[in-house]
XYZ file of C-alpha atoms in Angstrom:
761
model
C 77.331 87.028 81.558
C 76.099 90.685 81.564
C 77.012 92.988 84.407
C 74.632 93.694 87.036
C 73.593 97.116 88.573
C 72.663 97.330 92.130
C 72.004 100.041 94.557
C 73.385 99.098 98.173
C 72.665 101.000 101.264
C 74.688 100.656 104.670
C 73.170 101.812 107.800
C 74.925 102.310 111.297
C 77.855 104.385 112.406
C 79.194 104.757 108.714
C 79.978 108.614 108.404
C 83.041 110.081 109.892
C 84.761 106.644 110.110
C 86.447 106.569 106.633
C 83.523 104.371 105.096
C 83.381 106.017 101.791
C 87.152 105.748 101.194
C 87.023 102.127 102.295
C 84.062 101.413 99.816
C 86.033 103.043 97.059
C 89.118 100.864 97.609
C 86.969 97.728 98.026
C 85.084 98.480 94.689
C 88.254 99.247 92.845
C 89.918 96.043 94.217
C 87.021 93.840 92.738
C 86.951 95.886 89.341
C 83.540 97.296 90.058
C 82.281 100.723 88.628
C 79.818 103.128 90.132
C 79.712 105.592 92.936
C 79.473 106.178 96.798
C 78.142 108.910 98.773
C 76.668 109.959 102.156
C 72.996 110.210 102.235
C 71.316 111.795 105.277
C 72.865 109.476 108.027
C 73.952 106.390 105.914
C 76.164 105.567 102.929
C 74.626 104.723 99.495
C 76.539 103.091 96.479
C 75.341 102.258 92.994
C 77.744 99.517 91.758
C 78.183 97.684 88.292
C 79.922 94.490 87.780
C 79.729 90.723 87.611
C 77.298 89.127 90.157
C 80.022 87.318 92.049
C 82.153 90.680 92.556
C 78.992 92.565 93.586
C 78.204 89.832 96.167
C 81.693 90.055 97.459
C 81.342 93.869 97.610
C 78.067 93.561 99.610
C 79.697 91.049 102.004
C 82.877 93.052 102.400
C 81.085 96.299 103.364
C 80.145 94.643 106.664
C 82.968 92.011 107.080
C 85.940 94.446 106.546
C 84.523 97.720 107.712
C 86.816 100.269 109.193
C 87.493 99.793 112.901
C 85.472 102.826 114.007
C 82.421 101.875 111.902
C 79.329 100.128 113.229
C 77.448 98.363 110.314
C 73.828 97.755 111.610
C 72.483 96.597 108.138
C 73.224 96.305 104.422
C 70.410 96.540 101.919
C 70.773 95.658 98.239
C 68.424 95.991 95.383
C 68.460 96.031 91.681
C 69.003 99.411 90.204
C 65.973 101.311 88.538
C 66.246 102.518 84.931
C 66.881 106.092 86.109
C 69.754 105.148 88.280
C 73.056 105.211 86.209
C 76.515 104.098 87.379
C 79.973 105.817 86.105
C 82.467 104.374 83.948
C 84.991 104.193 86.977
C 84.185 104.206 90.719
C 84.029 107.550 92.401
C 82.924 109.335 95.591
C 79.908 111.600 94.808
C 78.804 114.629 97.004
C 76.523 113.959 99.915
C 72.835 114.368 99.570
C 70.562 115.403 102.361
C 67.307 113.796 101.610
C 65.883 112.496 104.838
C 65.167 108.749 105.070
C 63.312 108.593 108.420
C 66.035 106.304 109.685
C 68.033 107.187 112.799
C 71.350 108.524 112.088
C 74.515 107.460 114.185
C 76.906 110.273 115.072
C 80.636 109.188 114.922
C 82.649 109.562 118.037
C 86.061 111.589 118.427
C 89.064 109.135 117.996
C 92.457 109.728 119.466
C 95.438 110.573 117.144
C 96.420 107.445 115.162
C 100.057 106.165 115.118
C 100.439 107.307 111.417
C 99.478 110.865 112.366
C 101.783 110.895 115.314
C 104.651 109.837 113.132
C 103.985 112.673 110.941
C 103.598 114.942 113.846
C 107.195 114.457 114.836
C 108.732 113.952 111.362
C 110.679 117.150 110.565
C 110.473 116.331 106.809
C 106.678 116.275 106.897
C 104.629 119.512 106.061
C 102.498 118.887 109.050
C 105.426 118.610 111.364
C 104.415 119.757 114.897
C 101.044 120.637 113.588
C 98.468 120.645 116.554
C 95.492 119.876 114.319
C 96.491 117.111 112.067
C 94.292 114.109 111.514
C 93.185 111.647 108.851
C 90.261 109.442 107.887
C 91.093 107.121 110.839
C 91.213 109.695 113.729
C 90.506 113.207 114.854
C 87.415 115.232 116.054
C 84.004 113.957 114.884
C 81.254 114.375 117.570
C 82.714 117.617 118.848
C 82.792 119.454 115.445
C 79.689 118.063 113.679
C 76.823 120.526 113.029
C 74.684 118.045 111.092
C 74.564 114.975 108.950
C 75.481 113.838 106.302
C 78.937 114.264 107.454
C 80.860 116.768 105.151
C 83.219 119.435 105.965
C 80.534 122.239 105.155
C 78.414 120.730 108.150
C 81.396 120.874 110.679
C 83.258 123.498 112.567
C 85.747 123.158 109.819
C 83.693 124.853 107.329
C 85.520 128.163 108.112
C 88.841 126.744 107.032
C 88.913 126.257 103.227
C 91.330 123.728 101.983
C 94.578 124.707 100.425
C 95.845 123.036 97.225
C 97.881 120.497 99.027
C 95.154 119.345 101.611
C 92.557 119.471 98.667
C 94.818 117.096 96.551
C 94.877 114.659 99.399
C 91.275 114.963 100.060
C 90.489 113.914 96.488
C 93.226 111.209 96.235
C 91.726 107.645 96.615
C 95.203 106.444 97.499
C 95.726 108.908 100.287
C 94.904 108.324 104.098
C 93.076 111.806 104.005
C 90.815 110.842 101.181
C 87.562 112.451 102.198
C 88.765 113.058 105.760
C 86.485 116.072 106.599
C 88.664 117.665 109.219
C 91.694 117.512 107.264
C 94.065 120.615 107.688
C 97.674 121.839 107.690
C 99.478 124.936 109.013
C 98.610 126.713 105.820
C 94.734 126.294 105.771
C 93.580 125.116 109.151
C 92.937 126.062 112.902
C 95.799 127.955 114.705
C 96.962 128.143 118.340
C 96.854 131.440 120.117
C 98.243 132.763 123.272
C 97.249 136.248 123.597
C 98.790 137.869 120.454
C 101.209 134.982 119.928
C 100.218 132.317 117.384
C 101.390 128.933 116.268
C 104.521 127.556 117.749
C 105.030 130.861 119.602
C 101.903 130.298 121.525
C 102.750 126.876 122.401
C 106.157 127.838 123.610
C 104.429 130.465 125.915
C 102.104 127.977 127.472
C 105.024 125.617 128.076
C 106.992 128.309 129.888
C 104.087 128.978 132.258
C 103.716 125.136 133.103
C 107.557 124.983 133.512
C 107.389 127.768 136.006
C 104.685 125.987 138.093
C 101.860 127.824 136.472
C 98.305 126.695 135.452
C 97.255 126.846 131.795
C 93.689 126.724 130.429
C 93.906 124.530 127.224
C 91.229 124.547 124.673
C 90.668 120.775 124.124
C 88.226 118.754 121.918
C 85.207 118.821 123.790
C 86.000 121.812 126.179
C 88.663 123.556 128.092
C 90.961 121.827 130.422
C 93.134 122.985 133.129
C 96.850 121.845 133.002
C 99.735 121.986 135.455
C 102.851 120.091 136.340
C 101.699 117.023 138.203
C 104.887 116.941 140.379
C 104.572 120.758 141.451
C 102.904 120.511 144.859
C 102.222 124.308 144.777
C 100.709 124.352 141.453
C 98.404 121.408 142.117
C 97.238 122.944 145.304
C 96.580 126.216 143.786
C 94.525 124.320 141.148
C 92.555 122.589 143.951
C 91.773 125.983 145.594
C 90.844 127.589 142.156
C 88.463 124.644 141.301
C 87.069 124.497 144.737
C 87.927 120.760 144.691
C 89.727 120.124 147.941
C 90.231 116.329 147.681
C 88.774 114.456 144.702
C 91.593 113.033 142.871
C 93.174 114.564 139.644
C 93.791 112.726 136.434
C 97.243 112.683 135.049
C 98.362 112.525 131.345
C 101.619 111.023 130.331
C 103.488 110.643 127.063
C 103.295 106.876 126.524
C 102.845 103.533 128.111
C 106.356 103.578 129.504
C 105.456 106.696 131.498
C 102.284 105.057 132.618
C 104.263 102.164 134.115
C 106.490 104.389 135.999
C 103.492 105.799 137.751
C 101.123 102.741 138.181
C 100.899 98.944 137.735
C 98.774 97.888 134.661
C 96.871 94.713 133.728
C 96.243 93.651 130.157
C 92.553 94.909 130.037
C 93.885 98.209 131.443
C 96.524 98.606 128.864
C 93.933 97.925 126.067
C 91.790 100.835 127.649
C 94.702 103.192 127.737
C 95.446 102.497 124.138
C 92.019 102.487 122.674
C 90.928 105.033 120.290
C 88.784 106.559 123.017
C 91.938 107.315 125.287
C 89.804 107.305 128.598
C 91.221 108.133 132.132
C 91.911 104.783 133.333
C 91.976 104.143 137.145
C 95.201 102.225 138.063
C 97.165 100.976 141.066
C 99.674 103.524 141.836
C 103.307 102.605 142.625
C 104.564 103.528 145.974
C 106.577 106.598 145.146
C 105.403 107.701 141.510
C 107.049 111.046 141.976
C 103.713 113.101 141.912
C 102.564 115.838 144.198
C 100.820 114.403 147.173
C 97.804 116.542 146.393
C 97.308 114.746 142.967
C 95.331 111.840 144.442
C 95.157 112.113 148.155
C 93.517 109.400 150.231
C 93.720 106.602 147.789
C 96.408 104.410 145.935
C 94.375 104.478 142.755
C 95.337 107.001 140.186
C 93.609 108.050 137.032
C 95.921 108.078 134.056
C 95.370 108.721 130.320
C 97.460 109.012 127.201
C 97.471 111.882 124.870
C 94.176 112.051 122.609
C 95.123 114.971 120.390
C 98.205 116.233 118.707
C 98.322 119.190 120.972
C 98.461 116.892 123.997
C 101.176 114.862 122.365
C 103.321 117.979 121.692
C 102.829 119.226 125.257
C 103.953 115.855 126.839
C 106.671 115.420 124.304
C 108.220 118.839 124.797
C 107.772 118.994 128.672
C 108.927 115.514 129.456
C 106.769 115.112 132.621
C 103.308 114.007 133.725
C 100.765 116.664 133.629
C 97.502 117.082 135.690
C 94.801 117.590 132.974
C 91.306 118.134 134.313
C 88.032 119.518 133.349
C 87.841 123.223 132.561
C 85.498 124.248 135.269
C 84.921 125.030 138.826
C 83.389 122.113 140.994
C 79.744 121.234 140.021
C 79.726 123.541 137.005
C 79.765 122.369 133.322
C 83.068 122.214 131.548
C 83.500 125.608 129.632
C 83.502 125.423 125.709
C 83.012 129.029 124.674
C 86.095 131.165 124.566
C 84.440 134.082 126.393
C 82.723 131.865 128.884
C 86.152 130.170 129.516
C 87.977 133.489 130.326
C 85.139 134.486 132.555
C 85.170 131.434 134.627
C 88.609 130.166 134.282
C 90.321 133.467 134.297
C 90.695 133.504 138.227
C 92.321 129.955 138.118
C 94.529 130.091 134.997
C 97.769 131.923 134.400
C 97.082 131.877 130.695
C 95.057 130.505 127.988
C 96.182 128.142 124.997
C 93.373 128.494 122.656
C 92.608 128.170 118.994
C 90.135 129.216 116.241
C 88.255 126.128 115.704
C 84.845 126.251 117.470
C 83.665 123.501 119.892
C 80.238 122.284 118.719
C 79.371 119.968 121.613
C 80.538 119.615 125.390
C 82.446 116.330 125.877
C 84.499 115.631 129.165
C 87.060 112.921 129.302
C 85.663 109.312 129.748
C 86.832 107.486 132.714
C 87.146 103.677 132.955
C 88.716 100.888 134.989
C 88.844 97.099 134.853
C 88.096 95.672 138.334
C 87.345 92.089 137.130
C 89.602 92.092 134.255
C 86.964 93.468 132.028
C 86.770 97.168 130.981
C 84.055 99.136 132.601
C 83.037 102.759 132.192
C 82.720 105.060 135.078
C 82.066 108.119 133.018
C 80.715 107.669 129.369
C 81.944 110.895 127.410
C 84.675 111.594 124.836
C 85.503 108.781 122.600
C 82.606 106.701 123.891
C 79.540 108.820 123.434
C 77.358 108.908 121.420
C 77.978 105.578 120.220
C 74.831 103.525 120.074
C 74.099 100.512 122.309
C 71.749 97.652 121.772
C 68.257 97.536 123.193
C 67.174 93.885 123.782
C 63.540 94.829 123.390
C 63.126 97.418 120.544
C 61.149 100.500 121.125
C 58.059 100.606 119.221
C 58.306 104.494 119.136
C 61.181 106.869 119.700
C 61.760 107.711 123.385
C 64.379 109.316 125.750
C 65.521 108.345 128.977
C 66.123 111.630 131.122
C 68.383 110.217 133.627
C 68.840 111.211 137.308
C 69.873 114.268 139.311
C 73.656 113.244 139.663
C 76.037 112.301 136.992
C 73.304 113.030 134.615
C 73.049 111.704 131.028
C 70.258 111.391 128.472
C 69.605 108.417 126.232
C 67.716 108.605 123.014
C 66.148 105.252 121.748
C 64.560 104.207 118.579
C 64.184 100.712 117.283
C 66.604 98.157 118.545
C 69.336 100.758 119.598
C 69.780 103.437 122.197
C 72.344 106.170 122.053
C 73.578 107.524 125.414
C 74.704 111.201 125.303
C 77.845 112.370 127.072
C 78.067 112.798 130.668
C 76.584 116.128 131.660
C 77.115 116.239 135.433
C 75.137 116.945 138.472
C 72.097 118.942 137.836
C 72.556 121.400 140.723
C 72.345 124.909 138.974
C 70.859 126.794 136.088
C 74.118 126.428 133.947
C 74.162 122.703 134.210
C 70.598 122.366 133.391
C 71.165 124.366 130.273
C 73.952 122.071 129.267
C 71.770 119.154 129.899
C 68.989 120.729 127.597
C 71.535 121.420 124.997
C 72.981 117.864 125.059
C 69.389 116.567 124.571
C 68.523 119.033 121.761
C 71.873 118.289 119.864
C 71.334 114.492 120.348
C 67.731 114.728 118.723
C 68.965 116.908 115.802
C 71.862 114.756 114.984
C 70.062 111.400 115.359
C 67.085 112.912 113.507
C 64.917 111.338 116.143
C 62.249 113.245 117.966
C 61.215 111.319 121.235
C 57.473 110.656 121.598
C 57.746 109.375 125.113
C 60.049 110.363 127.986
C 61.134 107.907 130.758
C 62.137 109.634 134.026
C 62.864 108.948 137.648
C 60.260 108.727 140.332
C 61.740 111.601 142.510
C 59.729 114.860 141.929
C 62.530 116.948 143.136
C 65.058 115.977 140.377
C 65.590 118.413 137.592
C 65.364 115.716 135.004
C 61.928 114.714 136.346
C 60.829 118.308 136.172
C 62.137 118.519 132.640
C 59.941 115.609 131.860
C 56.845 117.022 133.482
C 57.361 120.483 131.577
C 57.873 118.960 128.066
C 55.844 115.772 127.838
C 52.006 115.197 128.533
C 51.147 112.888 131.246
C 50.065 109.992 128.938
C 53.534 110.261 127.171
C 55.500 110.077 130.440
C 56.857 106.609 131.872
C 58.107 106.779 135.612
C 60.810 104.299 136.143
C 62.058 103.632 139.725
C 65.729 104.564 140.219
C 67.004 101.184 141.389
C 64.949 99.226 138.621
C 66.805 101.508 136.049
C 70.229 100.659 137.555
C 69.740 96.860 137.350
C 68.045 97.163 134.000
C 70.935 99.078 132.594
C 73.188 96.091 133.409
C 70.733 93.565 132.030
C 70.002 95.466 128.741
C 73.676 95.766 127.837
C 73.971 92.019 128.244
C 70.803 91.410 126.269
C 68.970 89.846 129.188
C 65.092 89.898 128.958
C 64.262 86.922 131.079
C 63.634 87.475 134.797
C 66.719 88.118 136.798
C 67.981 89.017 140.441
C 69.273 92.597 140.626
C 71.306 93.964 143.208
C 71.101 97.659 143.508
C 73.617 99.340 145.867
C 74.078 103.078 145.776
C 73.586 106.238 147.704
C 69.836 107.337 147.510
C 66.880 106.923 145.233
C 63.188 107.315 145.751
C 61.383 103.861 146.262
C 57.815 103.137 145.150
C 56.768 103.108 148.748
C 57.748 106.746 149.030
C 60.770 106.048 151.329
C 64.682 106.494 150.100
C 66.060 103.226 148.929
C 69.835 102.321 148.170
C 70.389 98.647 149.308
C 67.959 96.689 147.296
C 67.294 93.064 146.138
C 65.105 93.138 143.055
C 63.326 90.229 141.193
C 63.018 91.998 137.933
C 62.831 91.850 134.181
C 62.826 94.770 131.807
C 59.205 95.567 132.058
C 59.115 95.548 135.994
C 60.368 94.416 139.356
C 59.496 93.356 142.919
C 61.412 94.138 145.805
C 62.636 90.802 147.597
C 65.059 92.083 149.933
C 66.693 95.156 151.392
C 68.976 96.980 153.986
C 67.562 98.051 157.285
C 66.509 101.914 157.326
C 68.396 104.568 159.181
C 67.607 108.231 159.138
C 69.284 110.954 157.315
C 69.640 113.761 159.876
C 69.329 117.005 157.996
C 68.691 115.124 154.634
C 71.506 116.251 152.395
C 73.511 117.402 155.249
C 73.967 113.904 156.256
C 75.347 112.944 152.949
C 78.006 115.703 153.037
C 78.785 114.712 156.664
C 79.312 110.992 157.361
C 79.698 111.597 161.077
C 76.033 112.848 161.229
C 75.053 109.690 159.177
C 76.705 107.542 161.818
C 74.689 109.280 164.509
C 71.631 108.482 162.458
C 72.450 104.650 162.573
C 73.334 104.871 166.260
C 70.178 106.615 167.420
C 67.412 105.735 164.683
C 68.170 102.494 163.148
C 65.193 100.596 162.206
C 64.466 98.649 165.540
C 65.324 95.005 164.410
C 67.657 94.308 167.300
C 69.206 96.299 170.178
C 71.213 99.345 168.832
C 75.028 99.258 169.186
C 76.343 101.021 172.315
C 77.442 104.716 171.353
C 81.228 104.951 171.869
C 81.387 107.192 168.865
C 79.739 110.557 169.811
C 81.998 111.426 172.565
C 84.589 112.843 170.103
C 82.130 115.216 168.331
C 80.769 118.535 169.282
C 78.139 117.852 171.907
C 75.827 120.626 170.502
C 75.864 118.763 167.055
C 75.237 115.312 168.805
C 72.296 116.840 170.892
C 70.841 118.575 167.873
C 70.898 115.404 165.726
C 69.518 113.219 168.381
C 66.567 115.413 168.873
C 66.009 115.598 165.051
C 66.126 111.701 164.845
C 63.925 111.294 167.903
C 61.246 113.626 166.654
C 61.459 112.486 162.974
C 62.244 116.173 161.855
C 64.038 116.433 158.580
C 65.387 112.871 158.995
C 64.025 110.674 156.078
C 64.755 107.144 156.618
C 66.791 105.225 153.821
C 67.780 101.720 153.157
C 71.021 102.775 151.780
C 74.119 100.628 151.287
C 76.049 103.985 150.325
C 74.945 105.630 153.582
C 76.166 102.568 155.528
C 79.456 102.898 153.849
C 79.576 106.431 155.026
C 78.710 105.710 158.660
C 81.320 102.868 159.045
C 83.985 105.051 157.595
C 83.019 107.783 160.281
C 82.972 105.220 163.208
C 86.481 104.196 162.116
C 87.637 107.658 162.135
C 88.380 107.706 158.352
C 86.401 110.986 157.605
C 83.713 112.886 159.442
C 82.971 114.947 156.319
C 82.784 114.411 152.533
C 83.942 117.014 150.037
C 82.772 114.784 147.085
C 80.260 112.069 146.488
C 81.732 108.857 147.791
C 84.762 110.086 149.620
C 84.055 108.246 152.756
C 83.503 105.023 150.854
C 86.821 105.553 148.988
C 88.515 105.860 152.328
C 86.924 102.669 153.541
C 87.850 100.817 150.409
C 91.562 102.231 150.640
C 91.832 101.193 154.450
C 90.665 97.610 153.482
C 93.030 97.337 150.495
C 93.974 93.588 149.852
C 93.631 92.708 153.541
C 91.812 89.118 154.216
C 89.381 89.139 156.930
C 86.570 87.327 158.322
C 83.030 88.828 158.228
C 81.830 90.792 161.056
C 78.513 89.637 162.956
C 75.498 90.189 160.884
C 71.946 88.942 160.793
C 68.875 88.775 158.472
C 65.469 89.724 159.996
C 62.114 89.732 158.240
C 59.976 92.789 157.869
C 56.599 92.476 155.978
C 57.731 89.170 154.704
C 60.968 90.542 153.269
C 64.433 89.578 154.406
C 66.126 92.614 155.766
C 69.839 92.899 156.607
C 70.165 94.247 160.108
C 73.525 96.078 160.518
C 73.176 96.625 164.373
C 75.510 93.550 165.028
C 77.791 94.737 162.365
C 78.078 98.228 163.724
C 78.494 97.123 167.305
C 81.532 95.022 166.251
C 83.079 98.017 164.329
C 82.619 100.101 167.483
C 84.101 97.631 169.863
C 87.159 96.967 167.690
C 87.617 100.644 166.945
C 87.367 101.360 170.930
C 89.998 98.673 171.478
C 92.277 100.412 169.407
C 92.497 98.195 166.383
C 93.705 99.903 163.091
C 91.095 100.641 160.693
C 92.287 98.300 157.924
C 91.310 94.858 159.147
C 87.871 96.275 160.230
C 87.285 97.874 156.907
C 88.110 94.601 155.264
C 86.008 92.604 157.412
C 82.985 95.106 156.729
C 83.600 94.404 153.068
C 83.481 90.659 153.503
C 80.372 91.119 155.581
C 78.412 92.757 152.835
C 79.569 90.070 150.377
C 78.041 87.427 152.750
C 75.018 89.503 153.396
C 74.456 89.873 149.691
C 75.002 86.099 149.009
C 72.281 85.514 151.661
C 69.849 87.887 150.399
C 70.342 86.773 146.796
C 70.108 83.155 147.607
C 66.604 83.667 149.052
C 65.597 85.447 146.009
C 66.938 82.613 143.744
C 65.354 79.972 145.704
C 62.010 81.638 145.692
C 62.096 82.690 141.943
C 64.405 80.078 140.132
C 66.234 82.784 138.465
C 70.038 82.082 138.075
C 71.141 85.418 136.552
C 72.330 88.217 138.917
C 72.817 91.838 137.746
C 74.940 94.096 140.030
C 74.608 97.897 139.649
C 74.535 101.120 141.389
C 77.218 103.527 142.405
C 78.602 101.300 145.290
C 79.840 98.717 142.702
C 82.396 101.195 141.577
C 84.169 100.068 144.846
C 86.578 97.510 143.371
C 86.918 95.481 146.820
C 83.010 95.415 147.120
C 82.545 94.319 143.586
C 85.226 91.657 143.495
C 84.058 90.209 147.070
C 80.370 90.185 146.061
C 81.134 88.709 142.534
C 83.241 85.885 144.033
C 80.605 85.187 146.618
C 77.723 84.823 144.067
C 79.744 83.023 141.433
C 80.805 80.635 144.166
C 77.128 79.791 144.566
C 76.847 78.799 140.833
C 75.268 81.886 139.771
C 75.693 83.889 136.435
C 76.732 87.261 137.518
C 76.756 90.314 135.170
C 78.075 93.791 135.870
C 77.948 97.124 133.978
C 80.594 97.715 131.180
C 79.345 99.951 128.415
C 77.414 102.077 130.719
C 78.327 103.370 134.119
C 77.089 101.435 137.244
C 76.600 104.912 138.937
C 73.801 107.321 137.880
C 75.471 107.908 134.608
C 73.939 104.697 133.476
C 70.460 105.483 134.618
C 69.199 106.994 131.386
C 69.981 103.917 129.479
C 68.413 101.849 132.005
C 65.193 104.130 131.818
C 65.142 103.706 127.976
C 65.354 99.861 128.232
C 62.562 99.632 130.827
C 60.403 102.206 128.676
C 60.928 100.366 125.502
C 60.118 96.961 127.004
C 56.819 98.458 128.605
C 55.687 100.022 125.443
C 56.367 96.664 123.461
C 54.424 94.762 126.063
C 51.479 97.347 125.755
C 51.535 96.721 121.909
C 51.447 92.980 122.287
C 48.852 93.147 124.990
């Protein structure tokens, strides 16, 4: 039987993941001839051979694809007369002809085991070379300028291959066959410390760290600040320099054995730690891990991660101790990526700079994850995770962008049946962060080759992300998505839910469709819309943002202005505060001056923490709630008193009885722990009752939990147990954060569903 000749196109994340070398090996193993190349954002091969072998090749491209690949579709057709195969099978140069298809950008992958072995092999020519990589690992998203993925379109174009590297690059049997960032000490990037280079620069940095200093290290997606995690003085200096008084630092250690000396790990957490993304993983710290007390004050959870680059491997190997490795920025500023910018902003903090001459093309912080229910869940989607695509259960008829929220901001670009969340940007508090936000969207648009025709944005007019939508899209191309609908939709969408579900959205604050601030909401929803079917009672925020930063002030808001459903609790709290503050707050609340009401679960956590003496002020978002969760620990307690009332036909949780019990037990001298545990149990029961009413009224049996409060492991576990005990299907965020970092994906899912519904209508 005569050979056939077919052209086969593979779409998805197929560039920068070793797909062409894989296709070459597969074709050769089947005795096929032809060629493979990158074309725009996908891979094309022209293959000749027997029909059976061609069929096996086509199936194998998807079935046996490299681990980092994501094959969306494989298209095959007979070759045209002008399309000619080769006498062997070869890898051809890439072409840039635009196909109109969205292009997937490969994520950075941690140094693989084979490269680590080379790194520490004295006989290897890349021995102790901080930039070694292969087709299976190394920088991708942080070095790419454009697709198709070739060295000439990356930050490596300024480093011509030496003869030895060029031979590896061209050898189909080599691990570095068409590995675009391939390099060695003779032709690749080089470390620098002032006038010192290479190993001398590394030695200088290590000397500073060993003497208790702080080093600014140029990482994959930005600068990092590094110090000895056991050196109390160094860690406190780092806190002062970053203006970060209490938020825990992450610790990097050499291997899993070192992790287990610091913390206890469950199987899902071990999988996260060793995944190619190498995220920071929140773990249960051991009682005496040997770290400075300033590393993770106020919590027994510690963020730990393993080395993600050869440079990190060298530092951890040579120093033999855990290191604090944190973002190279001051609090609330974007991570530094430019060398001059880094020296300007980090110079007052660092005692020296360990840098190199490979440019950083995109700002990527470290990803953060945990596994509270034995299932991995991202808290920050960044290096190693973004910009990997996620499915859209309802395809977007036209390209669109979800512009996210004000805090933990991200953008998500959607086209067809996939959405691509960009990396974590941060809080849009100042011009620098807004510039980083714009740059992230521009870069995602360029690399994906998708220009959004629609923008989905938050209802809040004061959010900078909303302002960006208003400035760049006409009114008839904007889709406003309520904050908490976006939260629960993000959970539903990543699980492929399109039918009606009950959404539980517990967070700090978000603007509701009635003009008040929400945050303790029960919604009956699908991806196109929602109806509010339950909520928490409202309490004023005296001073607005000031109440968020000072939980004691929030507690006064609950005592003096809680929505009048039942008699307010007796005030046995304010006597320990400055009488002038108490008087001022009371007048603000009574007069309704700068005291917007909010039905917020997050603010209730703040208030209870303050009432129990766990913190009057918060230096970072959620600090009071962390203290309350920490106090509760694993204690078992019965719920505090609570009641549901009805307001305008809606069931409303009235926390007055709960707060009265908290105050009574605190006044009686009871330790905070049992009361904190009882409060968590109370909210689980309250949620069960509110959800139960929604289920009975709607018939829906799927519940989606989302919002920043569900980062609280104790709350999530208790609520999950309560709802599953009622026979409900309970879903939680995993691939996108439950916090505001997942809002842009939720907005994109809602906007896609609404546009699709318009077309059908």
